[in-house]
């Protein structure tokens, strides 16, 4: 069982972000989402990005995942320069290395759980079978259900299975429990933590719920487009111990 | 193993089946029209070609007074001539036992199974004995004649009993038209064939001929042949040889096929164009709504191309369903329609030809249009960074609408302001939808205008210009006193006489074969009309030309035109164009009767007369005329109107009927899709309003109010557009036989507008039903 420790820190960061800024044009308003973020992330670590809504954490996550590009600054993942606006290499990066979990699941409504996972395994290089992935999140009994036939927690677990089925190096989760009640949220976090533990996937979870910080190796506090501070959890707890 | 992404494709299609069906219907109708028109035209052309070839339709024709048979050898010796057929032709009067009115026929000597213009025997056999005839099949049908039946004919003034031994069709008489008439009337005019010897003896043409036809070798110079033939025939009263192009039946057939060709190029073009536009708009919007799914697929590493291909496949399925059903429908309708035309044109058989190219074109056009719409929309979504595409679109920049700025604001409720601002913000999208609905409205009008036009033409032609009850033509030019003979017949109220001279009009290198009609000045039965349909007075000198003829010859009032007379001494003279007259059918020249007689250097000579008749005495007048040997033919106006209407109904109107039905389907398909897309686009917003306490009726008003406003603006625009398309069609269809004016009755506009309105209401109701089932809770839960 791989567990995150000092060794990983010594092997060098997997993500290196320097001076990241991002400005959005929202209608007639300009929004400065990131104002110069420096951050390193290491292989296999479990990071929670904590901050109020609008603090820029989703923007950072999107840039790390190759869903968006920074306005200025640099960000690298291994050999990929994520600050370049190159659609083909971004597509390749997402396809090979990244798994996403979104707040609203973003399942394809016309596909069953199994098919939603297959959507990704069919284009991945060394994937699990959809059945394995769904078993990992405890949904082996619900594989042929459509999203509308499942609860929110179940849908989010399908989304996690879909994200990890390709065996990504990185798992990026944007408010994965935001739309769920506490009990279901804990179950979902437990799955995410297990994936991090068992597959050694570098995991970044965004939340504005400070309680969740307890399950991380490191907690990055966000505020107003900047990293406010970074804390290391000396006593990491398991997801099942969380309460809110 | 079906890929997950393909499963998504099929399930999504199933989800939007009613919209997909509506789009497929639009494709079906446009492809169907395209294929129907083009296969019909192609089949008729192929049939015409093969019929002409198989039955050796001649290339050059000439009529003359009388020439000895040995002249045939000299005709045959002309360089470029392949085969020569000398023959005897005569216009005869018939006495049909059970038909009271005068009947005329063209009697032609049979040229045998290997001659030119060979007969296609439908029933019976060729004539062998002197009293035997073969009659044209449609004439036999009109009189229910069968081999063995007998009737009487007046051959060269002698009444003779004839026995029908067969019925036949001939490539030379595909259209069997009485001279001077534009429409076939098989009850009163027919063609029949007799043995050469028998007919020759009856007309003092034993060992002689008064008509000839010849075929040309490939590559022969037809003008050279014509000049040589004219030279040879001149001493024998030749009336000028002419090519197939000027042969009456061929010319009529060709012009009709050309008009069909115009319709066949315009209607399908318009339908394809409009359907393409609609497909583009509808599919573009449909795909644009999948923005979030595009982003999700991209987030998981699907490339732009893969996403594009996915949505393209979705469109492809819809289009392919439309193309296949449209092809089947088009082929079927083309078959039906070709069959109708085959009957109408008396073709002995039909060569049905479906060109693969036609199907390919229709398919390609549909695919291209739909594909372009899809590609454009997908590309727009795919090119957004996934992070951006996954967020709901930023709230649009709304402004006060100009309607509000005009100061109408306080009259507008909040929902009405929403509608107006929404339309204004999505100006392009709103404009495209409006244009789509307008086009659908327009094509309905194009289907309707010909129907109204036909009525108008009848009214002008027979109500304002040719107002005679009967027209009578003499076998040979008659002395002026014939007028009084007619005047004295029972029931005749008024007589106007005329003289017709066959001519070739020349202006520079342009020429046209037609007739000059000499008319009585101040006539009340026959009137010439100017461009505003006011009667034109005959000038004492000079010639009036049909406006279209003047255009063909590039002549204006005051110009000189060369007149080559094609009978008698065949004088060639100049005349001044005194003015132009408006006519919708045929083209000719008109002169004062006395001036024409002077021009011809002849005495007061007549070709025929127009009569107005007491309708109560019509029957007895017919009987009297039937007994007058010098009267070649009698035509009744009512009969002409009936013939006109029948021809129109059998040809043009069938087309336009089909086109109208398709236009209606297209218009419904468009409007329904617009409504459905609007619902999907704004479902979330409307559900939020419901949550805020708006009633179902109120949100329905917001959604459908937009469609309503667009529809109301689209209708007048569509009518305008339709009118313009009608003018375009009319302009394209004009030729020397017909000029179709654009006449649109209020009911045509009303019908087009009504179809659009009803489509809008039905679509609105369908959407309203879905609107009532909006899931409020789900709306609040989702990101938007």
XYZ file of N, CA and C in Angstrom, chain B residues 284-447:
492
model
N -27.659 23.510 -36.455
C -26.700 24.343 -35.737
C -27.166 24.615 -34.317
N -28.435 24.956 -34.185
C -28.946 25.273 -32.852
C -29.040 24.026 -31.988
N -29.433 22.924 -32.646
C -29.557 21.663 -31.920
C -28.212 21.264 -31.309
N -27.177 21.396 -32.102
C -25.858 20.991 -31.641
C -25.324 21.991 -30.617
N -25.643 23.271 -30.844
C -25.148 24.292 -29.919
C -25.635 24.012 -28.500
N -26.817 23.374 -28.417
C -27.351 23.093 -27.083
C -26.589 21.986 -26.378
N -25.779 21.261 -27.110
C -25.042 20.156 -26.514
C -23.681 20.625 -26.013
N -23.541 21.916 -25.895
C -22.281 22.531 -25.485
C -21.637 21.857 -24.281
N -22.454 21.564 -23.283
C -21.894 21.002 -22.061
C -21.372 19.584 -22.300
N -22.132 18.821 -23.117
C -21.681 17.458 -23.395
C -20.408 17.472 -24.220
N -20.327 18.449 -25.123
C -19.094 18.592 -25.895
C -17.931 18.799 -24.932
N -18.141 19.679 -23.947
C -17.082 19.989 -22.988
C -16.715 18.759 -22.174
N -17.716 18.014 -21.730
C -17.443 16.823 -20.928
C -16.619 15.817 -21.721
N -17.049 15.573 -22.959
C -16.300 14.630 -23.791
C -14.864 15.107 -23.946
N -14.721 16.400 -24.133
C -13.366 16.921 -24.302
C -12.556 16.796 -23.008
N -13.208 17.016 -21.873
C -12.509 16.923 -20.595
C -11.914 15.530 -20.411
N -12.588 14.522 -20.982
C -12.067 13.170 -20.814
C -11.122 12.769 -21.916
N -10.757 13.722 -22.745
C -9.706 13.433 -23.697
C -10.180 13.111 -25.098
N -11.484 13.299 -25.380
C -11.914 13.146 -26.767
C -11.425 14.367 -27.537
N -10.869 14.126 -28.713
C -10.322 15.240 -29.485
C -11.454 15.987 -30.185
N -11.154 17.183 -30.648
C -12.150 17.958 -31.379
C -12.727 17.169 -32.541
N -11.817 16.499 -33.269
C -12.259 15.740 -34.435
C -13.219 14.634 -34.016
N -12.868 13.939 -32.903
C -13.727 12.844 -32.454
C -15.102 13.376 -32.059
N -15.119 14.511 -31.384
C -16.397 15.096 -30.958
C -17.195 15.529 -32.182
N -16.496 16.149 -33.106
C -17.138 16.615 -34.333
C -17.766 15.452 -35.066
N -17.007 14.392 -35.198
C -17.464 13.219 -35.920
C -18.700 12.622 -35.233
N -18.670 12.649 -33.910
C -19.801 12.118 -33.152
C -21.091 12.855 -33.516
N -21.034 14.185 -33.490
C -22.248 14.940 -33.787
C -22.601 14.894 -35.266
N -21.563 14.815 -36.078
C -21.798 14.703 -37.508
C -22.549 13.415 -37.823
N -22.194 12.357 -37.100
C -22.871 11.078 -37.322
C -24.344 11.196 -36.976
N -24.607 11.951 -35.913
C -25.989 12.140 -35.490
C -26.789 12.808 -36.616
N -26.182 13.836 -37.184
C -26.829 14.546 -38.277
C -26.963 13.646 -39.493
N -25.913 12.886 -39.715
C -25.890 11.984 -40.860
C -27.058 11.011 -40.828
N -27.292 10.459 -39.642
C -28.378 9.488 -39.515
C -29.692 10.140 -39.921
N -29.927 11.345 -39.416
C -31.179 12.035 -39.732
C -31.279 12.299 -41.228
N -30.185 12.804 -41.784
C -30.208 13.158 -43.200
C -30.368 11.906 -44.059
N -29.670 10.845 -43.668
C -29.754 9.628 -44.477
C -31.175 9.069 -44.469
N -31.821 9.106 -43.314
C -33.224 8.666 -43.263
C -34.047 9.520 -44.222
N -33.809 10.838 -44.182
C -34.537 11.744 -45.060
C -34.237 11.480 -46.526
N -32.972 11.249 -46.823
C -32.583 11.054 -48.220
C -33.172 9.755 -48.767
N -33.103 8.696 -47.959
C -33.615 7.418 -48.453
C -35.118 7.499 -48.686
N -35.836 8.039 -47.694
C -37.287 8.104 -47.890
C -37.621 9.090 -48.996
N -36.839 10.186 -49.086
C -37.085 11.170 -50.136
C -36.830 10.586 -51.515
N -35.791 9.768 -51.624
C -35.500 9.141 -52.911
C -36.628 8.202 -53.310
N -37.057 7.399 -52.341
C -38.151 6.467 -52.634
C -39.388 7.249 -53.072
N -39.715 8.281 -52.332
C -40.887 9.092 -52.643
C -40.738 9.754 -54.010
N -39.539 10.313 -54.252
C -39.291 11.013 -55.507
C -39.389 10.068 -56.701
N -38.835 8.872 -56.539
C -38.882 7.913 -57.642
C -40.324 7.509 -57.910
N -41.053 7.286 -56.833
C -42.450 6.885 -56.984
C -43.258 7.990 -57.667
N -43.122 9.204 -57.170
C -43.857 10.320 -57.767
C -43.410 10.571 -59.200
N -42.102 10.421 -59.431
C -41.583 10.595 -60.778
C -42.206 9.586 -61.721
N -42.380 8.376 -61.212
C -42.988 7.323 -62.019
C -44.433 7.674 -62.348
N -45.160 8.071 -61.321
C -46.568 8.437 -61.512
C -46.673 9.582 -62.520
N -45.857 10.587 -62.292
C -45.916 11.791 -63.102
C -45.510 11.502 -64.548
N -44.435 10.721 -64.731
C -44.020 10.372 -66.083
C -45.136 9.631 -66.792
N -45.839 8.793 -66.036
C -46.955 8.037 -66.612
C -48.034 8.983 -67.120
N -48.341 10.001 -66.303
C -49.355 10.978 -66.700
C -48.924 11.697 -67.980
N -47.659 12.086 -68.004
C -47.160 12.803 -69.186
C -47.116 11.893 -70.403
N -46.780 10.636 -70.185
C -46.731 9.700 -71.294
C -48.093 9.632 -71.969
N -49.136 9.559 -71.158
C -50.503 9.562 -71.682
C -50.769 10.863 -72.427
N -50.397 11.951 -71.760
C -50.714 13.268 -72.291
C -50.025 13.504 -73.632
N -48.794 13.058 -73.752
C -48.045 13.297 -74.974
C -48.190 12.147 -75.974
N -48.976 11.146 -75.620
C -49.160 10.019 -76.529
C -47.852 9.358 -76.908
N -47.008 9.164 -75.947
C -45.822 8.362 -76.206
C -46.251 6.904 -76.198
N -45.665 6.104 -77.109
C -46.079 4.694 -77.154
C -45.568 3.926 -75.946
N -44.504 4.412 -75.342
C -43.952 3.715 -74.178
C -43.239 4.751 -73.338
N -42.808 4.336 -72.173
C -42.067 5.258 -71.310
C -40.720 4.653 -70.978
N -39.664 5.407 -71.223
C -38.341 4.960 -70.796
C -38.071 5.625 -69.460
N -38.367 4.927 -68.376
C -38.169 5.549 -67.070
C -36.679 5.584 -66.774
N -36.180 6.769 -66.487
C -34.738 6.847 -66.259
C -34.458 7.594 -64.966
N -33.863 6.873 -64.053
C -33.423 7.492 -62.799
C -31.917 7.620 -62.875
N -31.452 8.846 -63.030
C -30.011 9.051 -63.134
C -29.401 8.955 -61.743
N -28.377 8.088 -61.583
C -27.742 8.007 -60.260
C -27.225 9.384 -59.836
N -26.803 10.176 -60.818
C -26.277 11.505 -60.524
C -27.293 12.364 -59.782
N -28.556 12.203 -60.140
C -29.606 12.992 -59.495
C -29.667 12.698 -58.007
N -29.636 11.402 -57.696
C -29.698 11.013 -56.285
C -28.450 11.507 -55.553
N -27.321 11.370 -56.233
C -26.068 11.801 -55.606
C -26.121 13.298 -55.309
N -26.621 14.069 -56.277
C -26.700 15.511 -56.078
C -27.592 15.863 -54.889
N -28.772 15.243 -54.872
C -29.707 15.545 -53.797
C -29.097 15.168 -52.447
N -28.455 13.994 -52.421
C -27.849 13.540 -51.177
C -26.733 14.487 -50.751
N -25.896 14.829 -51.711
C -24.754 15.675 -51.394
C -25.234 17.031 -50.875
N -26.240 17.590 -51.537
C -26.727 18.907 -51.120
C -27.258 18.836 -49.687
N -28.039 17.795 -49.383
C -28.602 17.675 -48.037
C -27.496 17.488 -47.011
N -26.569 16.584 -47.335
C -25.494 16.297 -46.393
C -24.643 17.533 -46.143
N -24.354 18.224 -47.220
C -23.506 19.398 -47.118
C -24.158 20.448 -46.237
N -25.448 20.667 -46.492
C -26.148 21.712 -45.749
C -26.196 21.360 -44.266
N -26.638 20.124 -43.998
C -26.759 19.716 -42.602
C -25.392 19.646 -41.958
N -24.447 19.071 -42.701
C -23.098 18.915 -42.169
C -22.486 20.263 -41.827
N -22.669 21.241 -42.713
C -22.084 22.560 -42.472
C -22.666 23.160 -41.194
N -23.985 23.016 -41.042
C -24.622 23.547 -39.840
C -24.047 22.900 -38.591
N -23.878 21.572 -38.652
C -23.392 20.833 -37.492
C -21.929 21.178 -37.213
N -21.142 21.178 -38.269
C -19.712 21.433 -38.091
C -19.501 22.799 -37.456
N -20.211 23.771 -37.984
C -20.052 25.124 -37.496
C -20.377 25.196 -36.000
N -21.506 24.598 -35.639
C -21.930 24.673 -34.238
C -20.998 23.878 -33.323
N -20.629 22.677 -33.755
C -19.757 21.843 -32.913
C -18.408 22.537 -32.760
N -17.955 23.086 -33.854
C -16.649 23.706 -33.837
C -16.608 24.861 -32.843
N -17.724 25.590 -32.812
C -17.782 26.707 -31.889
C -17.699 26.218 -30.438
N -18.431 25.136 -30.154
C -18.399 24.594 -28.794
C -17.049 23.969 -28.499
N -16.520 23.234 -29.484
C -15.301 22.483 -29.247
C -14.106 23.403 -29.100
N -14.196 24.551 -29.732
C -13.070 25.456 -29.663
C -13.003 26.253 -28.365
N -14.118 26.237 -27.650
C -14.065 26.842 -26.320
C -13.177 25.955 -25.468
N -12.483 26.537 -24.522
C -11.768 25.687 -23.583
C -12.832 24.964 -22.775
N -12.589 23.673 -22.518
C -13.617 22.882 -21.838
C -14.102 23.554 -20.561
N -13.180 24.189 -19.826
C -13.579 24.805 -18.568
C -14.667 25.844 -18.816
N -14.504 26.548 -19.924
C -15.436 27.613 -20.246
C -16.753 27.035 -20.744
N -16.637 25.993 -21.586
C -17.837 25.418 -22.172
C -18.701 24.750 -21.119
N -18.055 24.313 -20.039
C -18.814 23.590 -19.029
C -19.569 24.535 -18.117
N -19.072 25.754 -18.038
C -19.819 26.739 -17.258
C -21.030 27.137 -18.074
N -22.092 27.493 -17.393
C -23.216 28.012 -18.174
C -22.739 29.248 -18.924
N -23.359 29.513 -20.055
C -22.948 30.688 -20.812
C -23.124 31.907 -19.934
N -22.199 32.843 -20.013
C -22.348 34.048 -19.194
C -23.648 34.750 -19.565
N -24.237 35.416 -18.606
C -25.485 36.088 -18.940
C -25.247 37.046 -20.088
N -26.174 37.045 -21.024
C -25.988 37.860 -22.217
C -26.107 39.326 -21.886
N -25.629 40.124 -22.796
C -25.698 41.563 -22.590
C -27.051 42.025 -23.106
N -27.963 42.269 -22.204
C -29.294 42.723 -22.608
C -29.348 44.223 -22.512
N -30.103 44.781 -23.386
C -30.297 46.231 -23.338
C -31.785 46.495 -23.438
N -32.099 47.742 -23.187
C -33.472 48.140 -23.485
C -33.660 47.998 -24.975
N -34.782 47.435 -25.370
C -35.002 47.267 -26.799
C -35.411 48.607 -27.405
N -35.284 48.677 -28.713
C -35.634 49.967 -29.352
C -37.112 50.247 -29.223
N -37.882 49.152 -29.107
C -39.327 49.359 -28.918
C -39.564 50.131 -27.617
N -38.771 49.761 -26.595
C -38.926 50.448 -25.307
C -38.428 51.875 -25.393
N -37.303 52.004 -26.136
C -36.739 53.346 -26.244
C -37.685 54.292 -26.949
N -38.501 53.708 -27.815
C -39.455 54.559 -28.520
C -40.495 55.153 -27.574
N -40.451 54.723 -26.320
C -41.377 55.293 -25.352
C -42.586 54.415 -25.114
N -42.506 53.173 -25.665
C -43.651 52.287 -25.491
C -43.531 51.496 -24.198
N -42.444 51.763 -23.474
C -42.104 50.935 -22.344
C -43.258 50.748 -21.368
N -43.912 51.813 -21.016
C -44.905 51.658 -19.964
C -46.108 50.844 -20.424
N -46.218 50.649 -21.743
C -47.326 49.815 -22.225
C -46.958 48.338 -22.192
N -45.670 48.066 -21.997
C -45.232 46.678 -22.104
C -45.111 46.053 -20.714
N -45.675 44.851 -20.585
C -45.539 44.145 -19.311
C -44.116 43.611 -19.205
N -43.747 43.167 -18.011
C -42.402 42.628 -17.825
C -42.124 41.450 -18.766
N -43.041 40.464 -18.830
C -42.786 39.351 -19.756
C -42.635 39.824 -21.202
N -43.421 40.796 -21.628
C -43.311 41.276 -23.001
C -41.947 41.908 -23.228
N -41.481 42.648 -22.213
C -40.129 43.220 -22.342
C -39.100 42.113 -22.472
N -39.295 41.035 -21.698
C -38.348 39.911 -21.797
C -38.299 39.373 -23.220
N -39.501 39.214 -23.790
C -39.567 38.666 -25.147
C -38.809 39.557 -26.111
N -39.109 40.832 -26.040
C -38.532 41.757 -27.015
C -37.022 41.873 -26.832
N -36.594 41.951 -25.580
C -35.155 42.053 -25.349
C -34.436 40.786 -25.812
N -35.100 39.640 -25.602
C -34.469 38.387 -26.002
C -34.300 38.339 -27.518
N -35.349 38.713 -28.219
C -35.263 38.713 -29.684
C -34.137 39.627 -30.132
N -34.064 40.774 -29.503
C -33.071 41.752 -29.932
C -31.654 41.287 -29.614
N -31.495 40.639 -28.447
C -30.151 40.219 -28.086
C -29.655 39.126 -29.018
N -30.556 38.179 -29.302
C -30.183 37.111 -30.228
C -30.565 37.536 -31.636
N -30.098 38.691 -32.050
C -30.576 39.258 -33.312
C -30.317 38.306 -34.476
N -29.122 37.724 -34.521
C -28.790 36.877 -35.655
C -29.670 35.634 -35.666
N -29.738 35.012 -34.483
C -30.526 33.790 -34.380
C -31.991 34.079 -34.711
N -32.483 35.188 -34.169
C -33.874 35.555 -34.432
C -34.078 35.811 -35.920
N -33.107 36.480 -36.527
C -33.239 36.771 -37.953
C -33.260 35.489 -38.769
N -32.381 34.555 -38.408
C -32.327 33.303 -39.166
C -33.640 32.547 -39.038
N -34.167 32.492 -37.824
C -35.439 31.800 -37.637
C -36.528 32.484 -38.456
N -36.529 33.813 -38.378
C -37.528 34.572 -39.108
C -37.410 34.309 -40.611
N -36.168 34.303 -41.108
C -35.952 34.037 -42.525
C -36.418 32.643 -42.897
N -36.124 31.692 -42.024
C -36.530 30.311 -42.287
C -38.029 30.204 -42.430
N -38.749 30.803 -41.502
C -40.207 30.746 -41.556
C -40.690 31.494 -42.804
N -40.050 32.620 -43.108
C -40.460 33.409 -44.270
C -40.287 32.600 -45.552
N -39.171 31.895 -45.663
C -38.938 31.101 -46.872
C -39.973 30.006 -47.015
N -40.278 29.367 -45.895
C -41.289 28.309 -45.939
C -42.600 28.894 -46.430
N -42.918 30.085 -45.950
C -44.148 30.755 -46.360
C -44.077 31.089 -47.850
N -42.903 31.525 -48.292
C -42.718 31.908 -49.691
C -42.913 30.762 -50.663
N -42.340 29.601 -50.350
C -42.454 28.514 -51.333
C -43.889 28.027 -51.450
N -44.666 28.200 -50.403
C -46.071 27.805 -50.528
C -46.723 28.664 -51.613
N -46.370 29.926 -51.600
C -46.950 30.855 -52.570
C -46.575 30.459 -53.998
N -45.320 30.019 -54.201
C -44.904 29.671 -55.559
C -45.709 28.491 -56.096
N -46.138 27.638 -55.186
C -46.956 26.517 -55.633
C -48.344 26.966 -56.047
